[in-house]
PDB file of C-alpha atoms in Angstrom:
ATOM      1  CA  UNK A   1      -2.345   6.145  17.613  1.00 76.00           C
ATOM      2  CA  UNK A   2      -0.339   5.330  14.520  1.00 85.00           C
ATOM      3  CA  UNK A   3      -1.436   7.236  11.456  1.00 91.00           C
ATOM      4  CA  UNK A   4      -0.362   8.896   8.245  1.00 94.00           C
ATOM      5  CA  UNK A   5      -1.915  12.062   6.865  1.00 96.00           C
ATOM      6  CA  UNK A   6      -1.569  13.316   3.340  1.00 96.00           C
ATOM      7  CA  UNK A   7      -3.248  16.733   3.470  1.00 96.00           C
ATOM      8  CA  UNK A   8      -3.640  17.149  -0.282  1.00 95.00           C
ATOM      9  CA  UNK A   9      -6.132  14.808  -1.923  1.00 94.00           C
ATOM     10  CA  UNK A  10      -5.553  16.190  -5.401  1.00 96.00           C
ATOM     11  CA  UNK A  11      -2.731  18.303  -6.852  1.00 97.00           C
ATOM     12  CA  UNK A  12      -2.361  19.708 -10.339  1.00 97.00           C
ATOM     13  CA  UNK A  13       0.961  20.990 -11.632  1.00 97.00           C
ATOM     14  CA  UNK A  14       2.220  22.025 -15.034  1.00 97.00           C
ATOM     15  CA  UNK A  15       4.727  19.856 -16.817  1.00 97.00           C
ATOM     16  CA  UNK A  16       8.231  21.047 -15.954  1.00 97.00           C
ATOM     17  CA  UNK A  17       7.162  22.647 -12.693  1.00 98.00           C
ATOM     18  CA  UNK A  18       8.424  21.499  -9.320  1.00 97.00           C
ATOM     19  CA  UNK A  19       6.364  19.237  -7.075  1.00 97.00           C
ATOM     20  CA  UNK A  20       6.034  18.708  -3.350  1.00 98.00           C
ATOM     21  CA  UNK A  21       3.635  16.185  -1.836  1.00 98.00           C
ATOM     22  CA  UNK A  22       3.119  16.433   1.887  1.00 98.00           C
ATOM     23  CA  UNK A  23       3.091  13.612   4.416  1.00 98.00           C
ATOM     24  CA  UNK A  24       2.744  13.797   8.173  1.00 97.00           C
ATOM     25  CA  UNK A  25       2.855  10.785  10.433  1.00 95.00           C
ATOM     26  CA  UNK A  26       2.165   9.788  14.001  1.00 93.00           C
ATOM     27  CA  UNK A  27       4.161   6.829  15.245  1.00 89.00           C
ATOM     28  CA  UNK A  28       5.258   5.897  18.745  1.00 81.00           C
ATOM     29  CA  UNK A  29       8.604   4.354  17.902  1.00 79.00           C
ATOM     30  CA  UNK A  30      11.330   4.966  15.348  1.00 81.00           C
ATOM     31  CA  UNK A  31       9.470   5.179  12.051  1.00 88.00           C
ATOM     32  CA  UNK A  32      10.366   3.563   8.782  1.00 92.00           C
ATOM     33  CA  UNK A  33       8.938   5.759   6.039  1.00 95.00           C
ATOM     34  CA  UNK A  34       8.000   5.028   2.457  1.00 96.00           C
ATOM     35  CA  UNK A  35       6.574   6.640  -0.644  1.00 97.00           C
ATOM     36  CA  UNK A  36       4.767   4.502  -3.207  1.00 97.00           C
ATOM     37  CA  UNK A  37       3.248   5.341  -6.591  1.00 97.00           C
ATOM     38  CA  UNK A  38       0.229   3.682  -8.183  1.00 95.00           C
ATOM     39  CA  UNK A  39      -1.011   3.855 -11.758  1.00 91.00           C
ATOM     40  CA  UNK A  40      -4.744   3.249 -12.306  1.00 87.00           C
ATOM     41  CA  UNK A  41      -5.760  -0.365 -11.761  1.00 86.00           C
ATOM     42  CA  UNK A  42      -2.248  -1.418 -10.820  1.00 88.00           C
ATOM     43  CA  UNK A  43      -0.298  -2.369  -7.723  1.00 90.00           C
ATOM     44  CA  UNK A  44       2.025  -0.062  -5.848  1.00 93.00           C
ATOM     45  CA  UNK A  45       5.640   0.619  -6.744  1.00 95.00           C
ATOM     46  CA  UNK A  46       8.174   1.811  -4.200  1.00 95.00           C
ATOM     47  CA  UNK A  47       9.664   5.231  -4.964  1.00 97.00           C
ATOM     48  CA  UNK A  48      11.917   5.562  -1.940  1.00 96.00           C
ATOM     49  CA  UNK A  49      12.304   4.664   1.723  1.00 94.00           C
ATOM     50  CA  UNK A  50      13.879   6.045   4.877  1.00 94.00           C
ATOM     51  CA  UNK A  51      15.108   3.879   7.735  1.00 90.00           C
ATOM     52  CA  UNK A  52      17.943   5.881   9.289  1.00 86.00           C
ATOM     53  CA  UNK A  53      20.937   8.041   8.443  1.00 87.00           C
ATOM     54  CA  UNK A  54      20.857  10.894   5.970  1.00 88.00           C
ATOM     55  CA  UNK A  55      17.471  12.568   6.229  1.00 91.00           C
ATOM     56  CA  UNK A  56      17.377  13.386   2.509  1.00 96.00           C
ATOM     57  CA  UNK A  57      16.771  10.237   0.509  1.00 96.00           C
ATOM     58  CA  UNK A  58      16.877   9.763  -3.225  1.00 97.00           C
ATOM     59  CA  UNK A  59      14.521   7.480  -5.067  1.00 96.00           C
ATOM     60  CA  UNK A  60      13.640   6.327  -8.527  1.00 95.00           C
ATOM     61  CA  UNK A  61      12.316   8.513 -11.330  1.00 94.00           C
ATOM     62  CA  UNK A  62      14.078  11.613  -9.956  1.00 96.00           C
ATOM     63  CA  UNK A  63      12.105  11.780  -6.709  1.00 97.00           C
ATOM     64  CA  UNK A  64      13.520  12.662  -3.317  1.00 98.00           C
ATOM     65  CA  UNK A  65      12.097  13.001   0.177  1.00 98.00           C
ATOM     66  CA  UNK A  66      13.226  14.663   3.367  1.00 97.00           C
ATOM     67  CA  UNK A  67      12.607  13.262   6.831  1.00 95.00           C
ATOM     68  CA  UNK A  68      12.026  15.943   9.456  1.00 95.00           C
ATOM     69  CA  UNK A  69      11.617  14.376  12.865  1.00 92.00           C
ATOM     70  CA  UNK A  70      10.721  17.641  14.583  1.00 92.00           C
ATOM     71  CA  UNK A  71       7.804  18.136  12.203  1.00 94.00           C
ATOM     72  CA  UNK A  72       6.865  14.443  11.879  1.00 94.00           C
ATOM     73  CA  UNK A  73       6.991  14.911   8.149  1.00 96.00           C
ATOM     74  CA  UNK A  74       8.323  13.062   5.128  1.00 97.00           C
ATOM     75  CA  UNK A  75       7.541  15.206   2.107  1.00 98.00           C
ATOM     76  CA  UNK A  76       8.154  14.002  -1.435  1.00 98.00           C
ATOM     77  CA  UNK A  77       9.706  16.346  -3.993  1.00 98.00           C
ATOM     78  CA  UNK A  78      10.634  16.422  -7.649  1.00 98.00           C
ATOM     79  CA  UNK A  79      12.333  19.405  -9.342  1.00 97.00           C
ATOM     80  CA  UNK A  80      10.640  19.015 -12.722  1.00 97.00           C
ATOM     81  CA  UNK A  81       7.486  16.994 -13.274  1.00 98.00           C
ATOM     82  CA  UNK A  82       6.918  14.936 -16.408  1.00 96.00           C
ATOM     83  CA  UNK A  83       3.522  14.013 -17.844  1.00 96.00           C
ATOM     84  CA  UNK A  84       4.253  10.369 -16.996  1.00 95.00           C
ATOM     85  CA  UNK A  85       4.353  11.257 -13.290  1.00 97.00           C
ATOM     86  CA  UNK A  86       0.569  11.587 -13.219  1.00 97.00           C
ATOM     87  CA  UNK A  87      -0.558   8.899 -10.764  1.00 96.00           C
ATOM     88  CA  UNK A  88      -1.613   8.395  -7.173  1.00 96.00           C
ATOM     89  CA  UNK A  89       1.039   8.694  -4.485  1.00 97.00           C
ATOM     90  CA  UNK A  90       0.954   7.062  -1.077  1.00 97.00           C
ATOM     91  CA  UNK A  91       3.016   7.757   2.000  1.00 97.00           C
ATOM     92  CA  UNK A  92       3.397   4.918   4.503  1.00 94.00           C
ATOM     93  CA  UNK A  93       4.936   4.330   7.912  1.00 92.00           C
ATOM     94  CA  UNK A  94       6.002   1.096   9.567  1.00 86.00           C
ATOM     95  CA  UNK A  95       8.275  -0.321  12.194  1.00 77.00           C
ATOM     96  CA  UNK A  96       8.997  -3.453  14.119  1.00 70.00           C
ATOM     97  CA  UNK A  97       5.333  -4.294  14.678  1.00 70.00           C
ATOM     98  CA  UNK A  98       5.078  -5.705  11.185  1.00 72.00           C
ATOM     99  CA  UNK A  99       2.238  -3.388  10.189  1.00 80.00           C
ATOM    100  CA  UNK A 100       2.548  -0.882   7.375  1.00 87.00           C
ATOM    101  CA  UNK A 101       0.135   2.054   7.620  1.00 90.00           C
ATOM    102  CA  UNK A 102      -0.787   4.102   4.568  1.00 92.00           C
ATOM    103  CA  UNK A 103      -2.054   7.603   4.059  1.00 94.00           C
ATOM    104  CA  UNK A 104      -5.165   8.409   2.036  1.00 94.00           C
ATOM    105  CA  UNK A 105      -3.171   9.113  -1.092  1.00 95.00           C
ATOM    106  CA  UNK A 106      -2.603  12.184  -3.281  1.00 96.00           C
ATOM    107  CA  UNK A 107      -3.665  12.172  -6.906  1.00 96.00           C
ATOM    108  CA  UNK A 108      -1.272  14.082  -9.131  1.00 97.00           C
ATOM    109  CA  UNK A 109      -2.488  15.560 -12.377  1.00 97.00           C
ATOM    110  CA  UNK A 110       0.037  17.047 -14.807  1.00 97.00           C
ATOM    111  CA  UNK A 111      -1.014  19.805 -17.196  1.00 95.00           C
ATOM    112  CA  UNK A 112       0.737  20.000 -20.576  1.00 90.00           C
TER     113      UNK A 112
ATOM    114  CA  UNK B   1      10.071 -14.564 -12.812  1.00 58.00           C
ATOM    115  CA  UNK B   2       9.898 -13.796  -9.107  1.00 66.00           C
ATOM    116  CA  UNK B   3       6.858 -11.958  -7.984  1.00 94.00           C
ATOM    117  CA  UNK B   4       3.416 -11.825  -6.508  1.00 96.00           C
ATOM    118  CA  UNK B   5       0.460 -13.147  -8.467  1.00 96.00           C
ATOM    119  CA  UNK B   6      -3.066 -12.132  -7.620  1.00 97.00           C
ATOM    120  CA  UNK B   7      -5.956 -13.823  -9.330  1.00 95.00           C
ATOM    121  CA  UNK B   8      -8.384 -13.203 -10.760  1.00 95.00           C
ATOM    122  CA  UNK B   9      -7.845  -9.611 -11.886  1.00 94.00           C
ATOM    123  CA  UNK B  10     -11.612  -8.989 -11.953  1.00 95.00           C
ATOM    124  CA  UNK B  11     -14.198 -10.801  -9.870  1.00 94.00           C
ATOM    125  CA  UNK B  12     -17.948 -10.459  -9.706  1.00 93.00           C
ATOM    126  CA  UNK B  13     -19.930 -11.699  -6.754  1.00 89.00           C
ATOM    127  CA  UNK B  14     -23.608 -12.012  -6.149  1.00 90.00           C
ATOM    128  CA  UNK B  15     -24.898 -10.785  -2.834  1.00 87.00           C
ATOM    129  CA  UNK B  16     -24.778 -13.512  -0.204  1.00 87.00           C
ATOM    130  CA  UNK B  17     -21.942 -15.419  -1.823  1.00 91.00           C
ATOM    131  CA  UNK B  18     -18.503 -16.063  -0.433  1.00 94.00           C
ATOM    132  CA  UNK B  19     -15.579 -15.515  -2.782  1.00 95.00           C
ATOM    133  CA  UNK B  20     -11.880 -16.265  -2.433  1.00 96.00           C
ATOM    134  CA  UNK B  21      -9.102 -14.082  -3.793  1.00 97.00           C
ATOM    135  CA  UNK B  22      -5.804 -15.754  -4.504  1.00 98.00           C
ATOM    136  CA  UNK B  23      -2.350 -14.416  -3.660  1.00 98.00           C
ATOM    137  CA  UNK B  24       0.718 -16.474  -4.491  1.00 98.00           C
ATOM    138  CA  UNK B  25       4.366 -15.430  -4.145  1.00 97.00           C
ATOM    139  CA  UNK B  26       7.657 -17.007  -5.159  1.00 96.00           C
ATOM    140  CA  UNK B  27       9.861 -14.419  -3.486  1.00 94.00           C
ATOM    141  CA  UNK B  28      10.367 -16.598  -0.404  1.00 94.00           C
ATOM    142  CA  UNK B  29       9.100 -13.733   1.741  1.00 93.00           C
ATOM    143  CA  UNK B  30       7.971 -14.468   5.271  1.00 92.00           C
ATOM    144  CA  UNK B  31       5.191 -11.906   5.697  1.00 92.00           C
ATOM    145  CA  UNK B  32       2.089 -11.445   3.591  1.00 94.00           C
ATOM    146  CA  UNK B  33      -0.614  -8.780   3.789  1.00 95.00           C
ATOM    147  CA  UNK B  34      -4.068  -8.030   2.429  1.00 97.00           C
ATOM    148  CA  UNK B  35      -5.185  -4.448   1.906  1.00 96.00           C
ATOM    149  CA  UNK B  36      -8.443  -3.005   0.720  1.00 97.00           C
ATOM    150  CA  UNK B  37      -8.425   0.166  -1.355  1.00 95.00           C
ATOM    151  CA  UNK B  38     -11.400   2.475  -1.754  1.00 92.00           C
ATOM    152  CA  UNK B  39     -11.322   5.879  -3.459  1.00 84.00           C
ATOM    153  CA  UNK B  40     -10.163   8.591  -1.076  1.00 79.00           C
ATOM    154  CA  UNK B  41      -9.444   6.169   1.761  1.00 83.00           C
ATOM    155  CA  UNK B  42      -6.017   4.902   0.888  1.00 89.00           C
ATOM    156  CA  UNK B  43      -5.085   1.337   1.771  1.00 92.00           C
ATOM    157  CA  UNK B  44      -6.597  -0.266   4.813  1.00 93.00           C
ATOM    158  CA  UNK B  45      -5.127  -3.403   6.341  1.00 93.00           C
ATOM    159  CA  UNK B  46      -7.435  -6.431   6.458  1.00 96.00           C
ATOM    160  CA  UNK B  47      -5.203  -9.269   7.660  1.00 96.00           C
ATOM    161  CA  UNK B  48      -1.530 -10.057   7.779  1.00 94.00           C
ATOM    162  CA  UNK B  49       0.628 -13.103   8.402  1.00 94.00           C
ATOM    163  CA  UNK B  50       4.252 -13.075   9.466  1.00 90.00           C
ATOM    164  CA  UNK B  51       4.770 -16.840   9.539  1.00 91.00           C
ATOM    165  CA  UNK B  52       3.031 -19.959   8.269  1.00 95.00           C
ATOM    166  CA  UNK B  53      -0.027 -21.056  10.249  1.00 96.00           C
ATOM    167  CA  UNK B  54      -0.312 -17.703  11.991  1.00 95.00           C
ATOM    168  CA  UNK B  55      -2.100 -14.492  11.086  1.00 96.00           C
ATOM    169  CA  UNK B  56      -3.396 -11.323  12.734  1.00 94.00           C
ATOM    170  CA  UNK B  57      -6.370  -9.094  12.168  1.00 95.00           C
ATOM    171  CA  UNK B  58      -5.783  -5.701  10.686  1.00 93.00           C
ATOM    172  CA  UNK B  59      -7.984  -2.654  11.015  1.00 91.00           C
ATOM    173  CA  UNK B  60     -10.956  -3.895   8.982  1.00 95.00           C
ATOM    174  CA  UNK B  61     -11.024  -7.694   9.399  1.00 97.00           C
ATOM    175  CA  UNK B  62     -14.776  -8.065   9.913  1.00 96.00           C
ATOM    176  CA  UNK B  63     -16.386 -10.042   7.095  1.00 96.00           C
ATOM    177  CA  UNK B  64     -13.080 -11.467   5.873  1.00 97.00           C
ATOM    178  CA  UNK B  65     -11.113 -14.632   6.593  1.00 97.00           C
ATOM    179  CA  UNK B  66      -7.658 -15.863   5.642  1.00 98.00           C
ATOM    180  CA  UNK B  67      -5.412 -18.895   5.924  1.00 98.00           C
ATOM    181  CA  UNK B  68      -1.659 -19.373   5.698  1.00 98.00           C
ATOM    182  CA  UNK B  69      -1.031 -23.066   5.225  1.00 97.00           C
ATOM    183  CA  UNK B  70       1.937 -22.546   2.924  1.00 97.00           C
ATOM    184  CA  UNK B  71       4.589 -19.862   2.855  1.00 97.00           C
ATOM    185  CA  UNK B  72       3.781 -19.111  -0.776  1.00 97.00           C
ATOM    186  CA  UNK B  73       0.049 -18.625  -0.430  1.00 98.00           C
ATOM    187  CA  UNK B  74      -2.261 -16.298   1.513  1.00 98.00           C
ATOM    188  CA  UNK B  75      -5.831 -16.518   0.169  1.00 98.00           C
ATOM    189  CA  UNK B  76      -8.472 -14.044   1.292  1.00 98.00           C
ATOM    190  CA  UNK B  77     -12.125 -15.045   1.548  1.00 97.00           C
ATOM    191  CA  UNK B  78     -14.711 -12.299   1.398  1.00 96.00           C
ATOM    192  CA  UNK B  79     -17.731 -13.662   3.213  1.00 94.00           C
ATOM    193  CA  UNK B  80     -21.387 -12.733   2.964  1.00 89.00           C
ATOM    194  CA  UNK B  81     -20.944 -10.923   6.278  1.00 89.00           C
ATOM    195  CA  UNK B  82     -18.947  -8.210   4.525  1.00 89.00           C
ATOM    196  CA  UNK B  83     -21.670  -5.688   3.760  1.00 87.00           C
ATOM    197  CA  UNK B  84     -19.810  -3.558   1.259  1.00 90.00           C
ATOM    198  CA  UNK B  85     -17.228  -5.737  -0.467  1.00 93.00           C
ATOM    199  CA  UNK B  86     -16.910  -3.851  -3.731  1.00 95.00           C
ATOM    200  CA  UNK B  87     -13.310  -2.587  -3.730  1.00 96.00           C
ATOM    201  CA  UNK B  88      -9.812  -3.086  -5.075  1.00 96.00           C
ATOM    202  CA  UNK B  89      -7.851  -5.670  -3.076  1.00 97.00           C
ATOM    203  CA  UNK B  90      -4.084  -5.667  -2.908  1.00 96.00           C
ATOM    204  CA  UNK B  91      -1.779  -8.386  -1.641  1.00 97.00           C
ATOM    205  CA  UNK B  92       1.705  -7.487  -0.436  1.00 94.00           C
ATOM    206  CA  UNK B  93       4.744  -9.288   0.914  1.00 93.00           C
ATOM    207  CA  UNK B  94       7.687  -8.306   3.094  1.00 90.00           C
ATOM    208  CA  UNK B  95      10.899 -10.340   3.245  1.00 87.00           C
ATOM    209  CA  UNK B  96      11.188 -10.755   7.030  1.00 78.00           C
ATOM    210  CA  UNK B  97       9.029 -10.265  10.064  1.00 64.00           C
ATOM    211  CA  UNK B  98      10.051  -6.668  10.602  1.00 66.00           C
ATOM    212  CA  UNK B  99       9.239  -3.871   8.235  1.00 66.00           C
ATOM    213  CA  UNK B 100      11.467  -3.363   5.257  1.00 73.00           C
ATOM    214  CA  UNK B 101      10.097  -2.775   1.800  1.00 83.00           C
ATOM    215  CA  UNK B 102       6.671  -4.116   0.862  1.00 89.00           C
ATOM    216  CA  UNK B 103       6.148  -5.638  -2.565  1.00 92.00           C
ATOM    217  CA  UNK B 104       2.694  -5.532  -4.119  1.00 94.00           C
ATOM    218  CA  UNK B 105       0.699  -7.665  -6.488  1.00 95.00           C
ATOM    219  CA  UNK B 106      -1.367  -6.156  -9.297  1.00 95.00           C
ATOM    220  CA  UNK B 107      -4.613  -6.322  -7.395  1.00 95.00           C
ATOM    221  CA  UNK B 108      -8.062  -7.857  -7.762  1.00 96.00           C
ATOM    222  CA  UNK B 109     -11.107  -5.706  -8.384  1.00 95.00           C
ATOM    223  CA  UNK B 110     -14.157  -7.219  -6.718  1.00 95.00           C
ATOM    224  CA  UNK B 111     -17.623  -6.057  -7.693  1.00 94.00           C
ATOM    225  CA  UNK B 112     -20.883  -7.133  -6.118  1.00 90.00           C
ATOM    226  CA  UNK B 113     -23.658  -7.508  -8.693  1.00 86.00           C
TER     227      UNK B 113
END
């Protein structure tokens, strides 16, 4: 079955600290992987995506993610978190079927 | 401006009523999607359409209906058969029929009163 798991429902980090949000997926074919961010009451904004090639991808707002096929993971990282990064983050997987499957989301809280 | 417009932003429905959520796009994207978002459950796919006059059920299609008569429009009707319709609904588009990047509207919050 195709699925995405984000093990951490809620994460709190201090401003300036590093961040890693975990994402594991199950997908039968070559996966296309995405990270989105959502502010309260808003739509989703794409942070970064992986289709092929270099397994370390850079995104907007200083985020990066690493695709590890052997671990079926696509974890999101940021070296130094800013208060404005507080939001909900979604990992998603898709492919040639036309369906995009999302994880349950991780809520990030940033302490001053 | 190019984009995806969802309307209304807030919608209140009485029990037993059907309501229709609008999603319009001027991005010239082929595929359109409806997702439902509930706290702690992420986004769940309701329906999607990859071409005009064709659409497929997603994972939670029961109690919902859609149409795709025009490329620009993909309205979602929440029928009285949907027992728990209170949620945040998101419309998304993708340029082609395969997966690339999905673009999202700002959402409609539906509340049953």
